[in-house]
Amino acid sequence: MTQATTTAATATTATTAQDITANIADRVRGIPANPFAAANARVAKYRAAGHDIIDLSQGNPDGQPPQFMIDAVAQAARDPADFKYPSFNGKPAFLKAAAGWYQREFGVTLDPATQLLATAGASVGISAVIQTLVNAGDLVVLVGPYYPQYEGSTAVAQGRVYTIATSPERGFLPDLDAVPDEIWDEAKLLILNYPNNPTGAVATRELFETAVRIGKEHHVVIVNDFAYAGIGYDEQPPISLLSTPGALDVSLELCSLSKMYMIAGWRGGFVAGNTQLMAAVKSVHAQTSLLVSSIVQDAGAAGLNSDQSTVRVLADRYHHRYLALREGLAEAGLHLTDSHGGLFAWMPVPGGDDQAFAQWLIGQAGVAVIAGSDFGPTGAGYVRFSLLMPQETLTLAAHRIRDTRGDAW
């Protein structure tokens, strides 16, 4: 090959590589980065450099599911019926178990065939619901701080976001009536998340009643991400949005098996709610999403059909971990906000720069957390700690911070 030919081939390759990016859809450019993937990379980088890092940035279970669910998986793996593709909307036994769980735990009556859909985790449900409801330019109302996927999936649909700020004085619960009517008139969807990630707030009956009223008055669909169902710290367990009178007229709820039963890696959950909305969500889900493994659905049915005592044990464990972390951080002059449920602890940072403080924690104390601004602009000034570590590890993390503090604050 001559030099001229080589030069021409190189130029052609370069031109092709540059032009191919024009084929990428415009909506991709508006998708925000995933903060959890960035956190994983940050921890891996420090560990590769030889640092001992206590990773409190992630929500991965640190235990195992109940033995009866492990047994159910083993049995399902040998069942010839589970060698075939699963049903598009979910196995009837799984959907029946989800409906039974709603009835026993919350007094909500659902038709398994028309008001429930099995999904590979609540995250798949979030994506399917937003794709079903949001056109380009539509307005989605979020309560800040919020789980990042709400914004990310809205960006994929090319929707817009309006954020309702919350405060510790109100227990991180929104004042929905303070939102201007013109916002509600324009909004397509309100996404709630209780028990809340990252703040640990738990919804009141009054909050859900207000949301349903606004949904009916302004033709807004109300969605509650109920991923932390059952994980409450108070005598009154967390309530379901669908238990609110009239909620089934305007609402959907997303549930996860991951948190209640410590099976995040199995990927199981379901969407429940209004029959007409569910028909549309099923249509989108059937064309865009991976179906839930039959084996996982069999194990999930075993969990949902149980007496939920294992879930209550987990809730009590996380509450004690929260208290231990709160006590340890107080020795460092740091103070967690009040929490009523979920798997995380929320804390205002000294000086107010949450990104800088999170970097200080991993760089100086060897403790990885998530900066609050990764949960939207109203999360700025806070950091999130995961409670998915043994209590002694959480205490060790707090002591590291205390001992490294010096005159940093």
GROMACS .gro file of C-alpha atoms in nm:
model
  409
    1MET     CA    1   0.000   0.000   0.000
    2THR     CA    2   0.137   0.340  -0.098
    3GLN     CA    3   0.165   0.631   0.143
    4ALA     CA    4  -0.108   0.816  -0.046
    5THR     CA    5  -0.342   0.518  -0.018
    6THR     CA    6  -0.270   0.486   0.354
    7THR     CA    7  -0.339   0.855   0.409
    8ALA     CA    8  -0.667   0.833   0.218
    9ALA     CA    9  -0.779   0.528   0.416
   10THR     CA   10  -0.697   0.701   0.744
   11ALA     CA   11  -0.891   1.009   0.642
   12THR     CA   12  -1.190   0.798   0.538
   13THR     CA   13  -1.189   0.614   0.874
   14ALA     CA   14  -1.169   0.940   1.068
   15THR     CA   15  -1.452   1.090   0.868
   16THR     CA   16  -1.669   0.782   0.924
   17ALA     CA   17  -1.601   0.786   1.300
   18GLN     CA   18  -1.698   1.151   1.322
   19ASP     CA   19  -2.013   1.118   1.111
   20ILE     CA   20  -2.155   0.815   1.292
   21THR     CA   21  -2.236   1.021   1.603
   22ALA     CA   22  -2.497   1.209   1.400
   23ASN     CA   23  -2.706   0.892   1.416
   24ILE     CA   24  -2.743   0.915   1.796
   25ALA     CA   25  -3.088   1.031   1.901
   26ASP     CA   26  -3.112   1.388   2.031
   27ARG     CA   27  -3.275   1.270   2.355
   28VAL     CA   28  -2.957   1.086   2.454
   29ARG     CA   29  -2.772   1.413   2.493
   30GLY     CA   30  -3.016   1.524   2.762
   31ILE     CA   31  -2.979   1.215   2.982
   32PRO     CA   32  -2.799   1.298   3.309
   33ALA     CA   33  -2.512   1.082   3.434
   34ASN     CA   34  -2.594   0.802   3.676
   35PRO     CA   35  -2.450   0.905   4.016
   36PHE     CA   36  -2.445   0.548   4.148
   37ALA     CA   37  -2.229   0.429   3.860
   38ALA     CA   38  -1.996   0.724   3.928
   39ALA     CA   39  -1.984   0.630   4.297
   40ASN     CA   40  -1.892   0.271   4.212
   41ALA     CA   41  -1.611   0.392   3.989
   42ARG     CA   42  -1.485   0.629   4.260
   43VAL     CA   43  -1.472   0.354   4.523
   44ALA     CA   44  -1.300   0.116   4.279
   45LYS     CA   45  -1.038   0.381   4.201
   46TYR     CA   46  -0.952   0.436   4.567
   47ARG     CA   47  -0.942   0.065   4.642
   48ALA     CA   48  -0.719   0.000   4.342
   49ALA     CA   49  -0.480   0.258   4.487
   50GLY     CA   50  -0.463   0.059   4.811
   51HIS     CA   51  -0.709   0.257   5.026
   52ASP     CA   52  -0.937   0.083   5.276
   53ILE     CA   53  -1.282   0.221   5.192
   54ILE     CA   54  -1.603   0.165   5.385
   55ASP     CA   55  -1.861   0.196   5.109
   56LEU     CA   56  -2.179   0.357   5.237
   57SER     CA   57  -2.276   0.489   4.896
   58GLN     CA   58  -2.479   0.194   4.768
   59GLY     CA   59  -2.809   0.025   4.848
   60ASN     CA   60  -2.696  -0.336   4.808
   61PRO     CA   61  -2.837  -0.580   5.066
   62ASP     CA   62  -2.577  -0.709   5.309
   63GLY     CA   63  -2.762  -1.027   5.401
   64GLN     CA   64  -2.959  -1.303   5.236
   65PRO     CA   65  -3.326  -1.368   5.167
   66PRO     CA   66  -3.541  -1.582   5.396
   67GLN     CA   67  -3.461  -1.951   5.366
   68PHE     CA   68  -3.811  -2.029   5.243
   69MET     CA   69  -3.751  -1.804   4.942
   70ILE     CA   70  -3.416  -1.970   4.866
   71ASP     CA   71  -3.596  -2.305   4.885
   72ALA     CA   72  -3.865  -2.172   4.650
   73VAL     CA   73  -3.600  -2.071   4.394
   74ALA     CA   74  -3.438  -2.415   4.413
   75GLN     CA   75  -3.773  -2.586   4.363
   76ALA     CA   76  -3.870  -2.352   4.077
   77ALA     CA   77  -3.539  -2.420   3.899
   78ARG     CA   78  -3.642  -2.786   3.869
   79ASP     CA   79  -3.998  -2.715   3.758
   80PRO     CA   80  -4.043  -2.787   3.383
   81ALA     CA   81  -4.312  -2.518   3.369
   82ASP     CA   82  -4.041  -2.262   3.445
   83PHE     CA   83  -3.822  -2.373   3.153
   84LYS     CA   84  -4.051  -2.181   2.916
   85TYR     CA   85  -4.078  -1.808   2.855
   86PRO     CA   86  -4.269  -1.631   3.134
   87SER     CA   87  -4.605  -1.465   3.072
   88PHE     CA   88  -4.582  -1.109   2.946
   89ASN     CA   89  -4.774  -0.961   3.238
   90GLY     CA   90  -4.657  -1.204   3.505
   91LYS     CA   91  -4.736  -1.554   3.624
   92PRO     CA   92  -5.094  -1.574   3.758
   93ALA     CA   93  -4.968  -1.717   4.090
   94PHE     CA   94  -4.731  -1.421   4.135
   95LEU     CA   95  -4.996  -1.162   4.051
   96LYS     CA   96  -5.241  -1.333   4.284
   97ALA     CA   97  -4.978  -1.323   4.561
   98ALA     CA   98  -4.923  -0.950   4.502
   99ALA     CA   99  -5.297  -0.887   4.520
  100GLY     CA  100  -5.319  -1.090   4.841
  101TRP     CA  101  -5.031  -0.891   4.990
  102TYR     CA  102  -5.211  -0.563   4.912
  103GLN     CA  103  -5.533  -0.693   5.068
  104ARG     CA  104  -5.375  -0.824   5.389
  105GLU     CA  105  -5.126  -0.543   5.450
  106PHE     CA  106  -5.324  -0.239   5.332
  107GLY     CA  107  -5.686  -0.340   5.281
  108VAL     CA  108  -5.660  -0.271   4.907
  109THR     CA  109  -5.857  -0.493   4.668
  110LEU     CA  110  -5.696  -0.541   4.326
  111ASP     CA  111  -5.781  -0.756   4.026
  112PRO     CA  112  -5.464  -0.957   3.950
  113ALA     CA  113  -5.547  -0.977   3.580
  114THR     CA  114  -5.613  -0.608   3.513
  115GLN     CA  115  -5.451  -0.405   3.792
  116LEU     CA  116  -5.110  -0.567   3.838
  117LEU     CA  117  -4.797  -0.615   3.624
  118ALA     CA  118  -4.483  -0.809   3.714
  119THR     CA  119  -4.160  -0.616   3.646
  120ALA     CA  120  -3.790  -0.686   3.681
  121GLY     CA  121  -3.767  -0.452   3.980
  122ALA     CA  122  -3.923  -0.116   4.059
  123SER     CA  123  -3.674   0.060   3.830
  124VAL     CA  124  -3.824  -0.112   3.526
  125GLY     CA  125  -4.166  -0.003   3.650
  126ILE     CA  126  -4.048   0.358   3.679
  127SER     CA  127  -3.922   0.355   3.322
  128ALA     CA  128  -4.233   0.187   3.181
  129VAL     CA  129  -4.470   0.424   3.361
  130ILE     CA  130  -4.286   0.736   3.247
  131GLN     CA  131  -4.262   0.612   2.888
  132THR     CA  132  -4.635   0.538   2.898
  133LEU     CA  133  -4.743   0.879   3.027
  134VAL     CA  134  -4.488   1.139   2.917
  135ASN     CA  135  -4.468   1.292   2.571
  136ALA     CA  136  -4.188   1.524   2.461
  137GLY     CA  137  -4.230   1.853   2.646
  138ASP     CA  138  -4.470   1.718   2.910
  139LEU     CA  139  -4.421   1.831   3.270
  140VAL     CA  140  -4.339   1.582   3.546
  141VAL     CA  141  -4.356   1.704   3.905
  142LEU     CA  142  -4.098   1.560   4.145
  143VAL     CA  143  -4.053   1.606   4.519
  144GLY     CA  144  -3.696   1.695   4.604
  145PRO     CA  145  -3.465   1.545   4.697
  146TYR     CA  146  -3.558   1.262   4.463
  147TYR     CA  147  -3.429   0.928   4.336
  148PRO     CA  148  -3.218   1.016   4.027
  149GLN     CA  149  -3.394   0.778   3.788
  150TYR     CA  150  -3.710   0.990   3.796
  151GLU     CA  151  -3.521   1.270   3.627
  152GLY     CA  152  -3.324   1.033   3.403
  153SER     CA  153  -3.628   0.845   3.271
  154THR     CA  154  -3.810   1.174   3.218
  155ALA     CA  155  -3.512   1.293   3.014
  156VAL     CA  156  -3.529   0.978   2.800
  157ALA     CA  157  -3.895   1.063   2.729
  158GLN     CA  158  -3.788   1.425   2.662
  159GLY     CA  159  -4.015   1.554   2.933
  160ARG     CA  160  -3.957   1.848   3.166
  161VAL     CA  161  -3.919   1.847   3.545
  162TYR     CA  162  -4.065   2.075   3.810
  163THR     CA  163  -3.929   2.015   4.159
  164ILE     CA  164  -4.115   2.079   4.486
  165ALA     CA  165  -3.862   2.157   4.759
  166THR     CA  166  -3.897   2.004   5.104
  167SER     CA  167  -3.737   2.086   5.438
  168PRO     CA  168  -3.651   1.916   5.768
  169GLU     CA  169  -3.900   2.147   5.941
  170ARG     CA  170  -4.180   1.974   5.746
  171GLY     CA  171  -4.025   1.629   5.785
  172PHE     CA  172  -3.921   1.641   5.417
  173LEU     CA  173  -4.286   1.612   5.316
  174PRO     CA  174  -4.409   1.847   5.040
  175ASP     CA  175  -4.673   2.115   5.070
  176LEU     CA  176  -4.863   2.017   4.757
  177ASP     CA  177  -5.124   2.290   4.802
  178ALA     CA  178  -4.851   2.554   4.787
  179VAL     CA  179  -4.772   2.460   4.426
  180PRO     CA  180  -4.934   2.709   4.187
  181ASP     CA  181  -5.248   2.586   4.010
  182GLU     CA  182  -5.092   2.663   3.672
  183ILE     CA  183  -4.821   2.404   3.744
  184TRP     CA  184  -5.079   2.138   3.829
  185ASP     CA  185  -5.283   2.229   3.521
  186GLU     CA  186  -4.976   2.175   3.304
  187ALA     CA  187  -4.843   1.867   3.485
  188LYS     CA  188  -4.894   1.517   3.348
  189LEU     CA  189  -4.753   1.323   3.639
  190LEU     CA  190  -4.660   1.360   4.008
  191ILE     CA  191  -4.404   1.111   4.139
  192LEU     CA  192  -4.391   1.047   4.514
  193ASN     CA  193  -4.155   0.809   4.696
  194TYR     CA  194  -4.247   0.699   5.048
  195PRO     CA  195  -4.075   0.570   5.250
  196ASN     CA  196  -3.832   0.810   5.091
  197ASN     CA  197  -3.489   0.763   4.943
  198PRO     CA  198  -3.280   0.953   5.050
  199THR     CA  199  -3.446   1.132   5.345
  200GLY     CA  200  -3.626   0.850   5.529
  201ALA     CA  201  -3.952   1.047   5.533
  202VAL     CA  202  -4.275   0.846   5.550
  203ALA     CA  203  -4.601   0.965   5.396
  204THR     CA  204  -4.895   1.068   5.610
  205ARG     CA  205  -5.254   0.983   5.523
  206GLU     CA  206  -5.313   1.356   5.470
  207LEU     CA  207  -5.034   1.382   5.211
  208PHE     CA  208  -5.175   1.101   5.001
  209GLU     CA  209  -5.529   1.239   5.031
  210THR     CA  210  -5.408   1.578   4.909
  211ALA     CA  211  -5.223   1.417   4.619
  212VAL     CA  212  -5.530   1.222   4.510
  213ARG     CA  213  -5.749   1.531   4.533
  214ILE     CA  214  -5.505   1.729   4.319
  215GLY     CA  215  -5.485   1.442   4.074
  216LYS     CA  216  -5.861   1.446   4.027
  217GLU     CA  217  -5.897   1.824   4.018
  218HIS     CA  218  -5.615   1.881   3.769
  219HIS     CA  219  -5.610   1.550   3.576
  220VAL     CA  220  -5.266   1.453   3.703
  221VAL     CA  221  -5.158   1.091   3.742
  222ILE     CA  222  -5.018   1.021   4.091
  223VAL     CA  223  -4.741   0.763   4.125
  224ASN     CA  224  -4.588   0.638   4.449
  225ASP     CA  225  -4.258   0.453   4.434
  226PHE     CA  226  -4.322   0.207   4.718
  227ALA     CA  227  -3.984   0.034   4.691
  228TYR     CA  228  -3.936   0.046   5.070
  229ALA     CA  229  -4.277  -0.093   5.162
  230GLY     CA  230  -4.262  -0.256   5.503
  231ILE     CA  231  -3.935  -0.084   5.598
  232GLY     CA  232  -4.070   0.158   5.861
  233TYR     CA  233  -3.929   0.252   6.200
  234ASP     CA  234  -4.249   0.369   6.369
  235GLU     CA  235  -4.527   0.173   6.537
  236GLN     CA  236  -4.753   0.253   6.240
  237PRO     CA  237  -4.605   0.081   5.931
  238PRO     CA  238  -4.573   0.275   5.603
  239ILE     CA  239  -4.902   0.315   5.418
  240SER     CA  240  -4.984   0.250   5.054
  241LEU     CA  241  -5.103   0.529   4.825
  242LEU     CA  242  -5.364   0.289   4.688
  243SER     CA  243  -5.526   0.262   5.031
  244THR     CA  244  -5.635   0.626   4.997
  245PRO     CA  245  -6.003   0.662   4.902
  246GLY     CA  246  -6.029   0.739   4.531
  247ALA     CA  247  -5.661   0.664   4.460
  248LEU     CA  248  -5.740   0.389   4.211
  249ASP     CA  249  -5.910   0.650   3.992
  250VAL     CA  250  -5.585   0.837   3.926
  251SER     CA  251  -5.292   0.643   4.070
  252LEU     CA  252  -5.022   0.383   4.017
  253GLU     CA  253  -4.784   0.232   4.271
  254LEU     CA  254  -4.445   0.069   4.214
  255CYS     CA  255  -4.325  -0.211   4.441
  256SER     CA  256  -3.993  -0.393   4.474
  257LEU     CA  257  -3.906  -0.734   4.612
  258SER     CA  258  -3.543  -0.626   4.650
  259LYS     CA  259  -3.569  -0.433   4.974
  260MET     CA  260  -3.835  -0.635   5.157
  261TYR     CA  261  -3.669  -0.970   5.094
  262MET     CA  262  -3.301  -0.883   5.024
  263ILE     CA  263  -3.305  -1.010   4.666
  264ALA     CA  264  -3.179  -0.707   4.472
  265GLY     CA  265  -2.980  -0.932   4.238
  266TRP     CA  266  -3.285  -1.140   4.145
  267ARG     CA  267  -3.471  -0.838   4.000
  268GLY     CA  268  -3.839  -0.862   4.085
  269GLY     CA  269  -4.123  -0.621   4.151
  270PHE     CA  270  -4.462  -0.511   4.027
  271VAL     CA  271  -4.676  -0.213   3.927
  272ALA     CA  272  -5.033  -0.178   4.057
  273GLY     CA  273  -5.316   0.066   4.007
  274ASN     CA  274  -5.583   0.211   3.780
  275THR     CA  275  -5.707  -0.043   3.525
  276GLN     CA  276  -5.693   0.188   3.220
  277LEU     CA  277  -5.347   0.315   3.305
  278MET     CA  278  -5.225  -0.039   3.373
  279ALA     CA  279  -5.342  -0.155   3.029
  280ALA     CA  280  -5.129   0.116   2.870
  281VAL     CA  281  -4.826   0.042   3.092
  282LYS     CA  282  -4.853  -0.328   3.000
  283SER     CA  283  -4.851  -0.236   2.632
  284VAL     CA  284  -4.529  -0.038   2.668
  285HIS     CA  285  -4.370  -0.295   2.898
  286ALA     CA  286  -4.438  -0.580   2.654
  287GLN     CA  287  -4.241  -0.399   2.383
  288THR     CA  288  -3.957  -0.248   2.581
  289SER     CA  289  -3.871  -0.449   2.893
  290LEU     CA  290  -3.716  -0.777   2.997
  291LEU     CA  291  -3.975  -1.011   3.145
  292VAL     CA  292  -3.932  -1.121   3.505
  293SER     CA  293  -3.777  -1.466   3.539
  294SER     CA  294  -4.034  -1.733   3.623
  295ILE     CA  295  -3.807  -1.858   3.900
  296VAL     CA  296  -3.795  -1.513   4.061
  297GLN     CA  297  -4.172  -1.485   4.038
  298ASP     CA  298  -4.213  -1.817   4.218
  299ALA     CA  299  -3.981  -1.703   4.496
  300GLY     CA  300  -4.150  -1.363   4.505
  301ALA     CA  301  -4.489  -1.527   4.547
  302ALA     CA  302  -4.351  -1.720   4.845
  303GLY     CA  303  -4.235  -1.394   5.001
  304LEU     CA  304  -4.557  -1.206   4.936
  305ASN     CA  305  -4.767  -1.494   5.067
  306SER     CA  306  -4.566  -1.508   5.391
  307ASP     CA  307  -4.664  -1.338   5.717
  308GLN     CA  308  -4.407  -1.058   5.650
  309SER     CA  309  -4.235  -1.123   5.983
  310THR     CA  310  -3.896  -1.132   5.807
  311VAL     CA  311  -3.964  -0.784   5.667
  312ARG     CA  312  -4.040  -0.652   6.015
  313VAL     CA  313  -3.712  -0.800   6.141
  314LEU     CA  314  -3.529  -0.611   5.865
  315ALA     CA  315  -3.705  -0.286   5.948
  316ASP     CA  316  -3.604  -0.319   6.313
  317ARG     CA  317  -3.245  -0.395   6.211
  318TYR     CA  318  -3.220  -0.088   5.989
  319HIS     CA  319  -3.370   0.129   6.261
  320HIS     CA  320  -3.104   0.015   6.509
  321ARG     CA  321  -2.835   0.078   6.250
  322TYR     CA  322  -2.968   0.428   6.193
  323LEU     CA  323  -2.955   0.498   6.567
  324ALA     CA  324  -2.601   0.363   6.596
  325LEU     CA  325  -2.480   0.576   6.304
  326ARG     CA  326  -2.657   0.882   6.445
  327GLU     CA  327  -2.488   0.833   6.783
  328GLY     CA  328  -2.145   0.782   6.626
  329LEU     CA  329  -2.167   1.082   6.396
  330ALA     CA  330  -2.280   1.302   6.685
  331GLU     CA  331  -1.938   1.237   6.840
  332ALA     CA  332  -1.793   1.397   6.528
  333GLY     CA  333  -2.019   1.700   6.558
  334LEU     CA  334  -2.244   1.580   6.275
  335HIS     CA  335  -2.619   1.528   6.300
  336LEU     CA  336  -2.847   1.307   6.094
  337THR     CA  337  -3.196   1.429   6.017
  338ASP     CA  338  -3.488   1.237   6.165
  339SER     CA  339  -3.577   0.921   5.975
  340HIS     CA  340  -3.890   0.708   5.981
  341GLY     CA  341  -3.804   0.433   5.735
  342GLY     CA  342  -3.604   0.308   5.440
  343LEU     CA  343  -3.242   0.206   5.404
  344PHE     CA  344  -3.057   0.537   5.422
  345ALA     CA  345  -2.963   0.826   5.650
  346TRP     CA  346  -2.961   1.193   5.542
  347MET     CA  347  -2.728   1.454   5.689
  348PRO     CA  348  -2.660   1.825   5.641
  349VAL     CA  349  -2.292   1.888   5.579
  350PRO     CA  350  -2.071   2.145   5.752
  351GLY     CA  351  -2.003   2.435   5.521
  352GLY     CA  352  -2.284   2.339   5.283
  353ASP     CA  353  -2.072   2.203   4.994
  354ASP     CA  354  -2.194   1.845   4.968
  355GLN     CA  355  -1.972   1.745   4.676
  356ALA     CA  356  -1.659   1.869   4.852
  357PHE     CA  357  -1.762   1.703   5.179
  358ALA     CA  358  -1.828   1.369   5.009
  359GLN     CA  359  -1.483   1.393   4.850
  360TRP     CA  360  -1.329   1.474   5.188
  361LEU     CA  361  -1.498   1.171   5.346
  362ILE     CA  362  -1.361   0.923   5.094
  363GLY     CA  363  -1.022   1.089   5.059
  364GLN     CA  364  -0.948   1.158   5.426
  365ALA     CA  365  -1.168   0.921   5.629
  366GLY     CA  366  -1.202   0.635   5.382
  367VAL     CA  367  -1.585   0.650   5.390
  368ALA     CA  368  -1.782   0.664   5.064
  369VAL     CA  369  -2.124   0.835   5.055
  370ILE     CA  370  -2.344   1.000   4.791
  371ALA     CA  371  -2.353   1.380   4.768
  372GLY     CA  372  -2.700   1.522   4.820
  373SER     CA  373  -2.698   1.724   4.498
  374ASP     CA  374  -2.696   1.391   4.309
  375PHE     CA  375  -3.059   1.368   4.424
  376GLY     CA  376  -3.152   1.689   4.248
  377PRO     CA  377  -3.083   2.055   4.325
  378THR     CA  378  -3.284   2.057   4.648
  379GLY     CA  379  -3.051   1.788   4.789
  380ALA     CA  380  -2.753   2.025   4.785
  381GLY     CA  381  -2.592   2.068   5.125
  382TYR     CA  382  -2.658   1.708   5.237
  383VAL     CA  383  -2.503   1.364   5.198
  384ARG     CA  384  -2.664   1.019   5.205
  385PHE     CA  385  -2.530   0.726   5.409
  386SER     CA  386  -2.639   0.369   5.334
  387LEU     CA  387  -2.749   0.157   5.629
  388LEU     CA  388  -2.676  -0.166   5.443
  389MET     CA  389  -2.369  -0.254   5.644
  390PRO     CA  390  -2.339  -0.430   5.981
  391GLN     CA  391  -2.391  -0.202   6.279
  392GLU     CA  392  -2.027  -0.235   6.386
  393THR     CA  393  -1.916  -0.121   6.037
  394LEU     CA  394  -2.137   0.185   6.058
  395THR     CA  395  -1.993   0.266   6.401
  396LEU     CA  396  -1.642   0.221   6.262
  397ALA     CA  397  -1.721   0.460   5.976
  398ALA     CA  398  -1.847   0.722   6.223
  399HIS     CA  399  -1.535   0.682   6.437
  400ARG     CA  400  -1.311   0.721   6.133
  401ILE     CA  401  -1.483   1.048   6.054
  402ARG     CA  402  -1.455   1.160   6.418
  403ASP     CA  403  -1.087   1.072   6.442
  404THR     CA  404  -0.999   1.231   6.106
  405ARG     CA  405  -1.199   1.545   6.160
  406GLY     CA  406  -0.928   1.766   6.311
  407ASP     CA  407  -1.033   2.124   6.247
  408ALA     CA  408  -1.215   2.046   5.921
  409TRP     CA  409  -1.538   2.182   6.078
   0.00000   0.00000   0.00000
